[in-house]
Amino acid sequence: MPHGPSEIATIRNLLADAEASLVEGPHAERARRDAETMLLHVIRDSAPDVNLAWLIAHGYETLPARDTAAFRAWVKRRRAGEPIQYITGEAEFYGLSFRVNRAVLIPRPETEHLVEKVIELACGLEKQRIADVGTGSGAIAVALASKLPSARIDAMDISAAAQVMARGNAERNGVADRVAFHEGDLLAPAAGKLFDFIVSNPPYVPERDRDSLSVEVRNYEPSEALFAGPDGLAVYRRLIPAAFNALFHDRYLALEIGFGQQEAVGELLANARFEDIGFANDLRGIARVAVARRP
C-alpha cells in the first residue's frame, strides 16, 4: 500500500516516510542509507557538523519547513532513479570531495585503480608532465595532482560545461595552480606538447549495451561520456595513435577499459607500436586498466 507522509515531520518520521517511498524505487536495498544520506546533506547546509549519530539522537526533533520540503523533493528524485550524487551535488573519489552535476560522469571506485597505477609509475620521476584526456569532473587530474606535488597536468574535455565543473573541483581541492584546463577533442588542445603520462577514462560502453545499463546511468549520466560506437572501441581507435605521438620516449599511456575489452585494446596498443603492454585488475579480478610504454 502507498505510504503517506507522517503527520508530524520529525527527523524520525521523515526518514521512515522516505524509506517507505524508496523501497518502491529501483534501489530498494539502499532505501534507508539513501534517505539518511540525503537528509544529512539537507541539514548540513545550516549545520555542517551533523552526522548519522546526530540524526539518531535527535530523531524526535522537527526541521524547518524549508528543509522538510527540500528533503521530500529529493526523495521523489531518488525514487525516480536519479543518482544520489547528482541530487546532493557531491561525490567522493580517492578520498577527495568533488562537485558533480549531469554534465559529467559520477567518479567511480574502479577508476581509482587507474590513478593508483599512474602514481606507481610516476613516483620515480622528479617531475611529471601529465595529460588527462576527457577529464569530466576533473577527478583523475585532481587526484593525481593531490598525490604528486611536482606534477603539472593538462586536463582536456570537449565539453565546456565539464570544464567549468573540473576547474571548480581543482580549486575546491587546492590544486588549481598545477592543473591547466583546455576545451577540445581528445589531445587536440595540447598539440605540440609532449608528456610523461597520458591518462584517460574515455567513453567505452558499446551502443548495443545501452538498454542493459541501470536507470541511474542510462537516464541521467551524459551519453557522450559513456558510449563509443557499436563495440565501445571508437575512442580508443583515435586516442591510442594520438597518444603515441604525444609521449616522450620511454613514457606511458594509461587507460581505463571496459569489461571484456582487454584483448581488443591490447591489439590496438600493439598496432600503434606501444610496448610493455599490461593490464591491472579491479577488486573483482576484472581487467580495468591498460598500461603501455612508448619505446
PDB file of C-alpha atoms in Angstrom:
ATOM      1  CA  MET A   1       0.000   0.000   0.000  1.00  0.00           C
ATOM      2  CA  PRO A   2       1.205   3.580  -0.610  1.00  0.00           C
ATOM      3  CA  HIS A   3       2.787   5.128   2.416  1.00  0.00           C
ATOM      4  CA  GLY A   4       1.545   8.653   3.066  1.00  0.00           C
ATOM      5  CA  PRO A   5       3.607  11.285   4.877  1.00  0.00           C
ATOM      6  CA  SER A   6       3.544  11.213   8.663  1.00  0.00           C
ATOM      7  CA  GLU A   7       1.538  13.933  10.350  1.00  0.00           C
ATOM      8  CA  ILE A   8       4.459  15.323  12.335  1.00  0.00           C
ATOM      9  CA  ALA A   9       7.652  15.924  10.335  1.00  0.00           C
ATOM     10  CA  THR A  10      10.169  14.809  12.923  1.00  0.00           C
ATOM     11  CA  ILE A  11      13.555  13.546  11.740  1.00  0.00           C
ATOM     12  CA  ARG A  12      12.493  10.035  12.664  1.00  0.00           C
ATOM     13  CA  ASN A  13       9.236  10.285  10.711  1.00  0.00           C
ATOM     14  CA  LEU A  14      10.888  11.893   7.711  1.00  0.00           C
ATOM     15  CA  LEU A  15      13.364   9.031   7.478  1.00  0.00           C
ATOM     16  CA  ALA A  16      10.642   6.404   7.892  1.00  0.00           C
ATOM     17  CA  ASP A  17       8.499   8.037   5.197  1.00  0.00           C
ATOM     18  CA  ALA A  18      11.474   8.323   2.848  1.00  0.00           C
ATOM     19  CA  GLU A  19      12.491   4.708   3.368  1.00  0.00           C
ATOM     20  CA  ALA A  20       8.938   3.517   2.695  1.00  0.00           C
ATOM     21  CA  SER A  21       8.897   5.515  -0.542  1.00  0.00           C
ATOM     22  CA  LEU A  22      12.365   4.491  -1.728  1.00  0.00           C
ATOM     23  CA  VAL A  23      11.814   0.759  -1.252  1.00  0.00           C
ATOM     24  CA  GLU A  24       9.332   1.059  -4.117  1.00  0.00           C
ATOM     25  CA  GLY A  25      12.018   2.594  -6.375  1.00  0.00           C
ATOM     26  CA  PRO A  26      14.818   0.972  -8.405  1.00  0.00           C
ATOM     27  CA  HIS A  27      17.251   0.709  -5.478  1.00  0.00           C
ATOM     28  CA  ALA A  28      15.186  -0.680  -2.629  1.00  0.00           C
ATOM     29  CA  GLU A  29      18.215  -2.281  -0.980  1.00  0.00           C
ATOM     30  CA  ARG A  30      19.694   1.173  -0.352  1.00  0.00           C
ATOM     31  CA  ALA A  31      16.499   2.881   0.764  1.00  0.00           C
ATOM     32  CA  ARG A  32      17.421   3.609   4.381  1.00  0.00           C
ATOM     33  CA  ARG A  33      21.016   4.552   3.596  1.00  0.00           C
ATOM     34  CA  ASP A  34      19.975   6.864   0.777  1.00  0.00           C
ATOM     35  CA  ALA A  35      17.360   8.537   2.969  1.00  0.00           C
ATOM     36  CA  GLU A  36      19.916   9.180   5.705  1.00  0.00           C
ATOM     37  CA  THR A  37      22.494  10.492   3.233  1.00  0.00           C
ATOM     38  CA  MET A  38      20.082  12.940   1.668  1.00  0.00           C
ATOM     39  CA  LEU A  39      18.728  14.193   4.983  1.00  0.00           C
ATOM     40  CA  LEU A  40      22.247  14.770   6.288  1.00  0.00           C
ATOM     41  CA  HIS A  41      23.086  16.826   3.202  1.00  0.00           C
ATOM     42  CA  VAL A  42      19.969  18.947   3.655  1.00  0.00           C
ATOM     43  CA  ILE A  43      20.708  19.608   7.327  1.00  0.00           C
ATOM     44  CA  ARG A  44      24.404  20.267   6.723  1.00  0.00           C
ATOM     45  CA  ASP A  45      23.576  23.380   4.731  1.00  0.00           C
ATOM     46  CA  SER A  46      22.911  25.046   8.083  1.00  0.00           C
ATOM     47  CA  ALA A  47      24.708  22.643  10.470  1.00  0.00           C
ATOM     48  CA  PRO A  48      27.885  21.315   8.787  1.00  0.00           C
ATOM     49  CA  ASP A  49      28.950  19.019  11.647  1.00  0.00           C
ATOM     50  CA  VAL A  50      25.892  16.765  11.864  1.00  0.00           C
ATOM     51  CA  ASN A  51      26.345  13.041  11.310  1.00  0.00           C
ATOM     52  CA  LEU A  52      24.345   9.823  11.485  1.00  0.00           C
ATOM     53  CA  ALA A  53      24.684   9.617  15.264  1.00  0.00           C
ATOM     54  CA  TRP A  54      23.213  13.125  15.487  1.00  0.00           C
ATOM     55  CA  LEU A  55      20.210  12.062  13.392  1.00  0.00           C
ATOM     56  CA  ILE A  56      19.540   9.139  15.711  1.00  0.00           C
ATOM     57  CA  ALA A  57      19.961  11.209  18.870  1.00  0.00           C
ATOM     58  CA  HIS A  58      17.663  13.976  17.575  1.00  0.00           C
ATOM     59  CA  GLY A  59      15.028  11.764  15.978  1.00  0.00           C
ATOM     60  CA  TYR A  60      12.100  13.466  17.692  1.00  0.00           C
ATOM     61  CA  GLU A  61      13.090  16.972  16.641  1.00  0.00           C
ATOM     62  CA  THR A  62      11.374  18.716  13.746  1.00  0.00           C
ATOM     63  CA  LEU A  63      13.121  20.505  10.907  1.00  0.00           C
ATOM     64  CA  PRO A  64      12.368  23.899   9.386  1.00  0.00           C
ATOM     65  CA  ALA A  65       9.644  23.728   6.751  1.00  0.00           C
ATOM     66  CA  ARG A  66      12.170  24.665   4.043  1.00  0.00           C
ATOM     67  CA  ASP A  67      14.414  21.701   4.907  1.00  0.00           C
ATOM     68  CA  THR A  68      11.470  19.332   5.105  1.00  0.00           C
ATOM     69  CA  ALA A  69      10.245  20.396   1.663  1.00  0.00           C
ATOM     70  CA  ALA A  70      13.736  20.118   0.146  1.00  0.00           C
ATOM     71  CA  PHE A  71      14.222  16.639   1.570  1.00  0.00           C
ATOM     72  CA  ARG A  72      10.870  15.379   0.301  1.00  0.00           C
ATOM     73  CA  ALA A  73      11.653  16.759  -3.167  1.00  0.00           C
ATOM     74  CA  TRP A  74      14.978  14.918  -3.135  1.00  0.00           C
ATOM     75  CA  VAL A  75      13.270  11.678  -2.139  1.00  0.00           C
ATOM     76  CA  LYS A  76      10.994  11.945  -5.192  1.00  0.00           C
ATOM     77  CA  ARG A  77      14.006  12.437  -7.452  1.00  0.00           C
ATOM     78  CA  ARG A  78      15.795   9.474  -5.924  1.00  0.00           C
ATOM     79  CA  ARG A  79      12.750   7.254  -6.224  1.00  0.00           C
ATOM     80  CA  ALA A  80      12.656   8.055  -9.945  1.00  0.00           C
ATOM     81  CA  GLY A  81      16.208   6.702 -10.224  1.00  0.00           C
ATOM     82  CA  GLU A  82      18.304   9.867 -10.250  1.00  0.00           C
ATOM     83  CA  PRO A  83      21.800   9.175  -8.833  1.00  0.00           C
ATOM     84  CA  ILE A  84      22.155  10.422  -5.295  1.00  0.00           C
ATOM     85  CA  GLN A  85      25.397  12.195  -6.265  1.00  0.00           C
ATOM     86  CA  TYR A  86      23.515  14.420  -8.712  1.00  0.00           C
ATOM     87  CA  ILE A  87      20.814  15.108  -6.136  1.00  0.00           C
ATOM     88  CA  THR A  88      23.278  16.172  -3.443  1.00  0.00           C
ATOM     89  CA  GLY A  89      25.744  17.626  -5.962  1.00  0.00           C
ATOM     90  CA  GLU A  90      28.680  15.799  -4.382  1.00  0.00           C
ATOM     91  CA  ALA A  91      30.732  12.665  -4.963  1.00  0.00           C
ATOM     92  CA  GLU A  92      33.802  11.214  -3.283  1.00  0.00           C
ATOM     93  CA  PHE A  93      36.783   9.951  -5.245  1.00  0.00           C
ATOM     94  CA  TYR A  94      40.204   8.884  -3.966  1.00  0.00           C
ATOM     95  CA  GLY A  95      39.398  10.373  -0.565  1.00  0.00           C
ATOM     96  CA  LEU A  96      38.581  13.778  -2.078  1.00  0.00           C
ATOM     97  CA  SER A  97      35.289  15.630  -2.420  1.00  0.00           C
ATOM     98  CA  PHE A  98      34.018  16.638  -5.862  1.00  0.00           C
ATOM     99  CA  ARG A  99      31.095  18.658  -7.081  1.00  0.00           C
ATOM    100  CA  VAL A 100      29.144  16.894  -9.823  1.00  0.00           C
ATOM    101  CA  ASN A 101      26.118  17.543 -11.998  1.00  0.00           C
ATOM    102  CA  ARG A 102      24.591  15.942 -15.063  1.00  0.00           C
ATOM    103  CA  ALA A 103      27.248  17.462 -17.336  1.00  0.00           C
ATOM    104  CA  VAL A 104      29.824  14.955 -16.018  1.00  0.00           C
ATOM    105  CA  LEU A 105      30.083  11.293 -15.144  1.00  0.00           C
ATOM    106  CA  ILE A 106      29.977  10.403 -11.479  1.00  0.00           C
ATOM    107  CA  PRO A 107      33.516   9.326 -10.428  1.00  0.00           C
ATOM    108  CA  ARG A 108      33.606   5.609  -9.715  1.00  0.00           C
ATOM    109  CA  PRO A 109      35.746   3.497  -7.369  1.00  0.00           C
ATOM    110  CA  GLU A 110      37.140   1.384 -10.225  1.00  0.00           C
ATOM    111  CA  THR A 111      38.744   4.477 -11.732  1.00  0.00           C
ATOM    112  CA  GLU A 112      40.879   4.743  -8.597  1.00  0.00           C
ATOM    113  CA  HIS A 113      42.869   1.782  -9.952  1.00  0.00           C
ATOM    114  CA  LEU A 114      43.847   3.964 -12.917  1.00  0.00           C
ATOM    115  CA  VAL A 115      45.018   6.748 -10.613  1.00  0.00           C
ATOM    116  CA  GLU A 116      46.982   4.303  -8.467  1.00  0.00           C
ATOM    117  CA  LYS A 117      48.764   2.841 -11.490  1.00  0.00           C
ATOM    118  CA  VAL A 118      49.875   6.256 -12.741  1.00  0.00           C
ATOM    119  CA  ILE A 119      51.092   7.245  -9.260  1.00  0.00           C
ATOM    120  CA  GLU A 120      53.060   3.994  -9.066  1.00  0.00           C
ATOM    121  CA  LEU A 121      54.786   4.693 -12.383  1.00  0.00           C
ATOM    122  CA  ALA A 122      55.307   8.410 -11.721  1.00  0.00           C
ATOM    123  CA  CYS A 123      56.835   8.280  -8.258  1.00  0.00           C
ATOM    124  CA  GLY A 124      60.335   7.669  -9.610  1.00  0.00           C
ATOM    125  CA  LEU A 125      60.340  10.882 -11.655  1.00  0.00           C
ATOM    126  CA  GLU A 126      61.453  14.213 -10.246  1.00  0.00           C
ATOM    127  CA  LYS A 127      58.749  15.992 -12.256  1.00  0.00           C
ATOM    128  CA  GLN A 128      55.754  14.631 -14.083  1.00  0.00           C
ATOM    129  CA  ARG A 129      54.045  16.123 -17.107  1.00  0.00           C
ATOM    130  CA  ILE A 130      50.620  14.531 -17.380  1.00  0.00           C
ATOM    131  CA  ALA A 131      47.703  14.820 -19.784  1.00  0.00           C
ATOM    132  CA  ASP A 132      44.225  13.803 -18.602  1.00  0.00           C
ATOM    133  CA  VAL A 133      42.078  13.262 -21.688  1.00  0.00           C
ATOM    134  CA  GLY A 134      38.336  13.578 -21.173  1.00  0.00           C
ATOM    135  CA  THR A 135      38.679  14.980 -17.675  1.00  0.00           C
ATOM    136  CA  GLY A 136      34.943  15.294 -16.938  1.00  0.00           C
ATOM    137  CA  SER A 137      34.614  16.311 -13.290  1.00  0.00           C
ATOM    138  CA  GLY A 138      38.397  16.544 -13.068  1.00  0.00           C
ATOM    139  CA  ALA A 139      38.535  13.575 -10.697  1.00  0.00           C
ATOM    140  CA  ILE A 140      41.615  11.910 -12.212  1.00  0.00           C
ATOM    141  CA  ALA A 141      43.571  15.133 -12.722  1.00  0.00           C
ATOM    142  CA  VAL A 142      42.785  16.457  -9.249  1.00  0.00           C
ATOM    143  CA  ALA A 143      43.558  13.132  -7.554  1.00  0.00           C
ATOM    144  CA  LEU A 144      46.897  12.874  -9.363  1.00  0.00           C
ATOM    145  CA  ALA A 145      47.797  16.471  -8.524  1.00  0.00           C
ATOM    146  CA  SER A 146      46.941  15.887  -4.870  1.00  0.00           C
ATOM    147  CA  LYS A 147      49.288  12.880  -4.639  1.00  0.00           C
ATOM    148  CA  LEU A 148      52.080  14.088  -6.957  1.00  0.00           C
ATOM    149  CA  PRO A 149      53.167  17.543  -5.716  1.00  0.00           C
ATOM    150  CA  SER A 150      55.636  18.031  -8.566  1.00  0.00           C
ATOM    151  CA  ALA A 151      53.177  17.098 -11.311  1.00  0.00           C
ATOM    152  CA  ARG A 152      51.919  19.555 -13.898  1.00  0.00           C
ATOM    153  CA  ILE A 153      48.715  18.406 -15.534  1.00  0.00           C
ATOM    154  CA  ASP A 154      46.871  19.414 -18.687  1.00  0.00           C
ATOM    155  CA  ALA A 155      43.234  18.336 -18.394  1.00  0.00           C
ATOM    156  CA  MET A 156      41.153  18.260 -21.564  1.00  0.00           C
ATOM    157  CA  ASP A 157      37.494  17.788 -22.347  1.00  0.00           C
ATOM    158  CA  ILE A 158      35.309  18.564 -25.333  1.00  0.00           C
ATOM    159  CA  SER A 159      32.505  19.728 -23.051  1.00  0.00           C
ATOM    160  CA  ALA A 160      32.581  23.358 -21.908  1.00  0.00           C
ATOM    161  CA  ALA A 161      30.219  22.517 -19.031  1.00  0.00           C
ATOM    162  CA  ALA A 162      32.570  19.772 -17.852  1.00  0.00           C
ATOM    163  CA  GLN A 163      35.480  22.202 -17.930  1.00  0.00           C
ATOM    164  CA  VAL A 164      33.631  24.569 -15.601  1.00  0.00           C
ATOM    165  CA  MET A 165      32.939  21.744 -13.175  1.00  0.00           C
ATOM    166  CA  ALA A 166      36.527  20.441 -13.320  1.00  0.00           C
ATOM    167  CA  ARG A 167      38.047  23.871 -12.679  1.00  0.00           C
ATOM    168  CA  GLY A 168      35.837  24.282  -9.643  1.00  0.00           C
ATOM    169  CA  ASN A 169      36.914  20.908  -8.304  1.00  0.00           C
ATOM    170  CA  ALA A 170      40.587  21.753  -8.735  1.00  0.00           C
ATOM    171  CA  GLU A 171      40.009  24.914  -6.710  1.00  0.00           C
ATOM    172  CA  ARG A 172      37.941  23.028  -4.142  1.00  0.00           C
ATOM    173  CA  ASN A 173      40.820  20.608  -3.552  1.00  0.00           C
ATOM    174  CA  GLY A 174      43.643  23.151  -3.614  1.00  0.00           C
ATOM    175  CA  VAL A 175      45.432  22.074  -6.810  1.00  0.00           C
ATOM    176  CA  ALA A 176      44.223  24.683  -9.314  1.00  0.00           C
ATOM    177  CA  ASP A 177      47.724  26.139  -9.638  1.00  0.00           C
ATOM    178  CA  ARG A 178      49.056  22.863 -11.090  1.00  0.00           C
ATOM    179  CA  VAL A 179      46.203  21.789 -13.362  1.00  0.00           C
ATOM    180  CA  ALA A 180      45.547  23.641 -16.626  1.00  0.00           C
ATOM    181  CA  PHE A 181      42.184  23.036 -18.283  1.00  0.00           C
ATOM    182  CA  HIS A 182      41.586  23.027 -22.028  1.00  0.00           C
ATOM    183  CA  GLU A 183      38.443  22.621 -24.103  1.00  0.00           C
ATOM    184  CA  GLY A 184      38.754  20.428 -27.159  1.00  0.00           C
ATOM    185  CA  ASP A 185      38.648  16.953 -28.669  1.00  0.00           C
ATOM    186  CA  LEU A 186      40.988  14.357 -27.139  1.00  0.00           C
ATOM    187  CA  LEU A 187      44.603  15.638 -27.327  1.00  0.00           C
ATOM    188  CA  ALA A 188      43.933  18.446 -29.821  1.00  0.00           C
ATOM    189  CA  PRO A 189      44.223  21.214 -27.181  1.00  0.00           C
ATOM    190  CA  ALA A 190      47.747  20.001 -26.360  1.00  0.00           C
ATOM    191  CA  ALA A 191      49.042  19.961 -29.932  1.00  0.00           C
ATOM    192  CA  GLY A 192      52.823  20.247 -29.953  1.00  0.00           C
ATOM    193  CA  LYS A 193      53.248  19.224 -26.303  1.00  0.00           C
ATOM    194  CA  LEU A 194      54.877  16.032 -25.074  1.00  0.00           C
ATOM    195  CA  PHE A 195      54.005  14.239 -21.835  1.00  0.00           C
ATOM    196  CA  ASP A 196      55.426  11.687 -19.449  1.00  0.00           C
ATOM    197  CA  PHE A 197      51.969  10.202 -18.927  1.00  0.00           C
ATOM    198  CA  ILE A 198      48.740  10.333 -20.831  1.00  0.00           C
ATOM    199  CA  VAL A 199      45.819   9.046 -18.804  1.00  0.00           C
ATOM    200  CA  SER A 200      42.199   8.673 -19.799  1.00  0.00           C
ATOM    201  CA  ASN A 201      38.895   7.185 -18.745  1.00  0.00           C
ATOM    202  CA  PRO A 202      37.233   7.555 -22.151  1.00  0.00           C
ATOM    203  CA  PRO A 203      33.749   6.531 -23.265  1.00  0.00           C
ATOM    204  CA  TYR A 204      33.873   2.762 -23.783  1.00  0.00           C
ATOM    205  CA  VAL A 205      30.336   1.354 -23.472  1.00  0.00           C
ATOM    206  CA  PRO A 206      29.066  -0.267 -26.706  1.00  0.00           C
ATOM    207  CA  GLU A 207      25.863   1.280 -28.027  1.00  0.00           C
ATOM    208  CA  ARG A 208      24.286  -2.168 -28.051  1.00  0.00           C
ATOM    209  CA  ASP A 209      24.585  -2.308 -24.252  1.00  0.00           C
ATOM    210  CA  ARG A 210      22.537   0.855 -23.663  1.00  0.00           C
ATOM    211  CA  ASP A 211      19.376  -0.947 -22.569  1.00  0.00           C
ATOM    212  CA  SER A 212      21.277  -3.162 -20.124  1.00  0.00           C
ATOM    213  CA  LEU A 213      22.552  -0.223 -18.079  1.00  0.00           C
ATOM    214  CA  SER A 214      20.905   0.779 -14.826  1.00  0.00           C
ATOM    215  CA  VAL A 215      18.285   3.537 -14.806  1.00  0.00           C
ATOM    216  CA  GLU A 216      20.758   5.744 -12.938  1.00  0.00           C
ATOM    217  CA  VAL A 217      23.331   5.517 -15.708  1.00  0.00           C
ATOM    218  CA  ARG A 218      21.120   5.230 -18.790  1.00  0.00           C
ATOM    219  CA  ASN A 219      18.718   8.045 -17.974  1.00  0.00           C
ATOM    220  CA  TYR A 220      20.891  10.532 -16.118  1.00  0.00           C
ATOM    221  CA  GLU A 221      24.599  10.380 -16.924  1.00  0.00           C
ATOM    222  CA  PRO A 222      25.850  12.113 -20.117  1.00  0.00           C
ATOM    223  CA  SER A 223      25.672   9.657 -23.008  1.00  0.00           C
ATOM    224  CA  GLU A 224      28.598  11.312 -24.808  1.00  0.00           C
ATOM    225  CA  ALA A 225      30.811  10.316 -21.885  1.00  0.00           C
ATOM    226  CA  LEU A 226      29.552   6.728 -21.870  1.00  0.00           C
ATOM    227  CA  PHE A 227      29.069   5.366 -25.382  1.00  0.00           C
ATOM    228  CA  ALA A 228      31.710   4.811 -28.053  1.00  0.00           C
ATOM    229  CA  GLY A 229      30.267   3.211 -31.153  1.00  0.00           C
ATOM    230  CA  PRO A 230      28.897  -0.276 -31.733  1.00  0.00           C
ATOM    231  CA  ASP A 231      31.763  -2.067 -29.963  1.00  0.00           C
ATOM    232  CA  GLY A 232      32.837   0.595 -27.447  1.00  0.00           C
ATOM    233  CA  LEU A 233      36.256   0.998 -29.041  1.00  0.00           C
ATOM    234  CA  ALA A 234      35.719   4.102 -31.188  1.00  0.00           C
ATOM    235  CA  VAL A 235      37.567   6.493 -28.885  1.00  0.00           C
ATOM    236  CA  TYR A 236      40.442   4.082 -28.252  1.00  0.00           C
ATOM    237  CA  ARG A 237      40.986   3.802 -32.008  1.00  0.00           C
ATOM    238  CA  ARG A 238      41.541   7.561 -32.202  1.00  0.00           C
ATOM    239  CA  LEU A 239      43.222   8.210 -28.865  1.00  0.00           C
ATOM    240  CA  ILE A 240      45.854   5.463 -28.831  1.00  0.00           C
ATOM    241  CA  PRO A 241      47.750   6.533 -32.006  1.00  0.00           C
ATOM    242  CA  ALA A 242      47.486  10.203 -30.999  1.00  0.00           C
ATOM    243  CA  ALA A 243      48.864   9.400 -27.563  1.00  0.00           C
ATOM    244  CA  PHE A 244      51.863   7.585 -29.040  1.00  0.00           C
ATOM    245  CA  ASN A 245      52.867  10.786 -30.813  1.00  0.00           C
ATOM    246  CA  ALA A 246      52.317  12.944 -27.725  1.00  0.00           C
ATOM    247  CA  LEU A 247      54.507  10.961 -25.317  1.00  0.00           C
ATOM    248  CA  PHE A 248      58.191  11.308 -24.565  1.00  0.00           C
ATOM    249  CA  HIS A 249      60.170   8.166 -25.308  1.00  0.00           C
ATOM    250  CA  ASP A 250      60.021   5.577 -22.534  1.00  0.00           C
ATOM    251  CA  ARG A 251      56.853   7.091 -21.098  1.00  0.00           C
ATOM    252  CA  TYR A 252      53.354   5.699 -20.590  1.00  0.00           C
ATOM    253  CA  LEU A 253      49.746   5.686 -21.701  1.00  0.00           C
ATOM    254  CA  ALA A 254      47.235   4.504 -19.077  1.00  0.00           C
ATOM    255  CA  LEU A 255      43.606   3.813 -19.953  1.00  0.00           C
ATOM    256  CA  GLU A 256      40.536   2.607 -18.148  1.00  0.00           C
ATOM    257  CA  ILE A 257      38.862  -0.169 -20.133  1.00  0.00           C
ATOM    258  CA  GLY A 258      35.505  -1.891 -20.039  1.00  0.00           C
ATOM    259  CA  PHE A 259      34.575  -5.480 -19.278  1.00  0.00           C
ATOM    260  CA  GLY A 260      35.822  -7.851 -21.962  1.00  0.00           C
ATOM    261  CA  GLN A 261      37.906  -5.233 -23.807  1.00  0.00           C
ATOM    262  CA  GLN A 262      41.372  -6.382 -22.735  1.00  0.00           C
ATOM    263  CA  GLU A 263      42.235  -8.287 -25.906  1.00  0.00           C
ATOM    264  CA  ALA A 264      40.907  -5.648 -28.316  1.00  0.00           C
ATOM    265  CA  VAL A 265      42.597  -2.734 -26.525  1.00  0.00           C
ATOM    266  CA  GLY A 266      45.834  -4.700 -26.287  1.00  0.00           C
ATOM    267  CA  GLU A 267      45.753  -5.239 -30.045  1.00  0.00           C
ATOM    268  CA  LEU A 268      45.155  -1.533 -30.680  1.00  0.00           C
ATOM    269  CA  LEU A 269      48.115  -0.654 -28.445  1.00  0.00           C
ATOM    270  CA  ALA A 270      50.390  -3.144 -30.192  1.00  0.00           C
ATOM    271  CA  ASN A 271      49.334  -1.901 -33.629  1.00  0.00           C
ATOM    272  CA  ALA A 272      50.224   1.637 -32.555  1.00  0.00           C
ATOM    273  CA  ARG A 273      53.770   0.389 -31.684  1.00  0.00           C
ATOM    274  CA  PHE A 274      53.407   0.556 -27.906  1.00  0.00           C
ATOM    275  CA  GLU A 275      55.461  -1.927 -25.897  1.00  0.00           C
ATOM    276  CA  ASP A 276      55.307  -3.490 -22.408  1.00  0.00           C
ATOM    277  CA  ILE A 277      51.538  -3.681 -22.651  1.00  0.00           C
ATOM    278  CA  GLY A 278      49.990  -4.753 -19.378  1.00  0.00           C
ATOM    279  CA  PHE A 279      46.691  -4.782 -17.531  1.00  0.00           C
ATOM    280  CA  ALA A 280      45.640  -4.230 -13.921  1.00  0.00           C
ATOM    281  CA  ASN A 281      42.564  -5.838 -12.413  1.00  0.00           C
ATOM    282  CA  ASP A 282      39.952  -4.366 -10.139  1.00  0.00           C
ATOM    283  CA  LEU A 283      38.930  -5.982  -6.851  1.00  0.00           C
ATOM    284  CA  ARG A 284      36.668  -8.431  -8.701  1.00  0.00           C
ATOM    285  CA  GLY A 285      39.536  -9.638 -10.873  1.00  0.00           C
ATOM    286  CA  ILE A 286      38.301  -7.826 -13.989  1.00  0.00           C
ATOM    287  CA  ALA A 287      40.920  -6.159 -16.207  1.00  0.00           C
ATOM    288  CA  ARG A 288      40.188  -2.474 -15.658  1.00  0.00           C
ATOM    289  CA  VAL A 289      43.397  -0.595 -16.560  1.00  0.00           C
ATOM    290  CA  ALA A 290      45.584  -0.888 -19.641  1.00  0.00           C
ATOM    291  CA  VAL A 291      49.139   0.477 -19.451  1.00  0.00           C
ATOM    292  CA  ALA A 292      51.641   0.664 -22.297  1.00  0.00           C
ATOM    293  CA  ARG A 293      55.041   2.259 -22.862  1.00  0.00           C
ATOM    294  CA  ARG A 294      56.151   4.283 -25.837  1.00  0.00           C
ATOM    295  CA  PRO A 295      59.639   2.943 -26.698  1.00  0.00           C
TER     296      PRO A 295
END
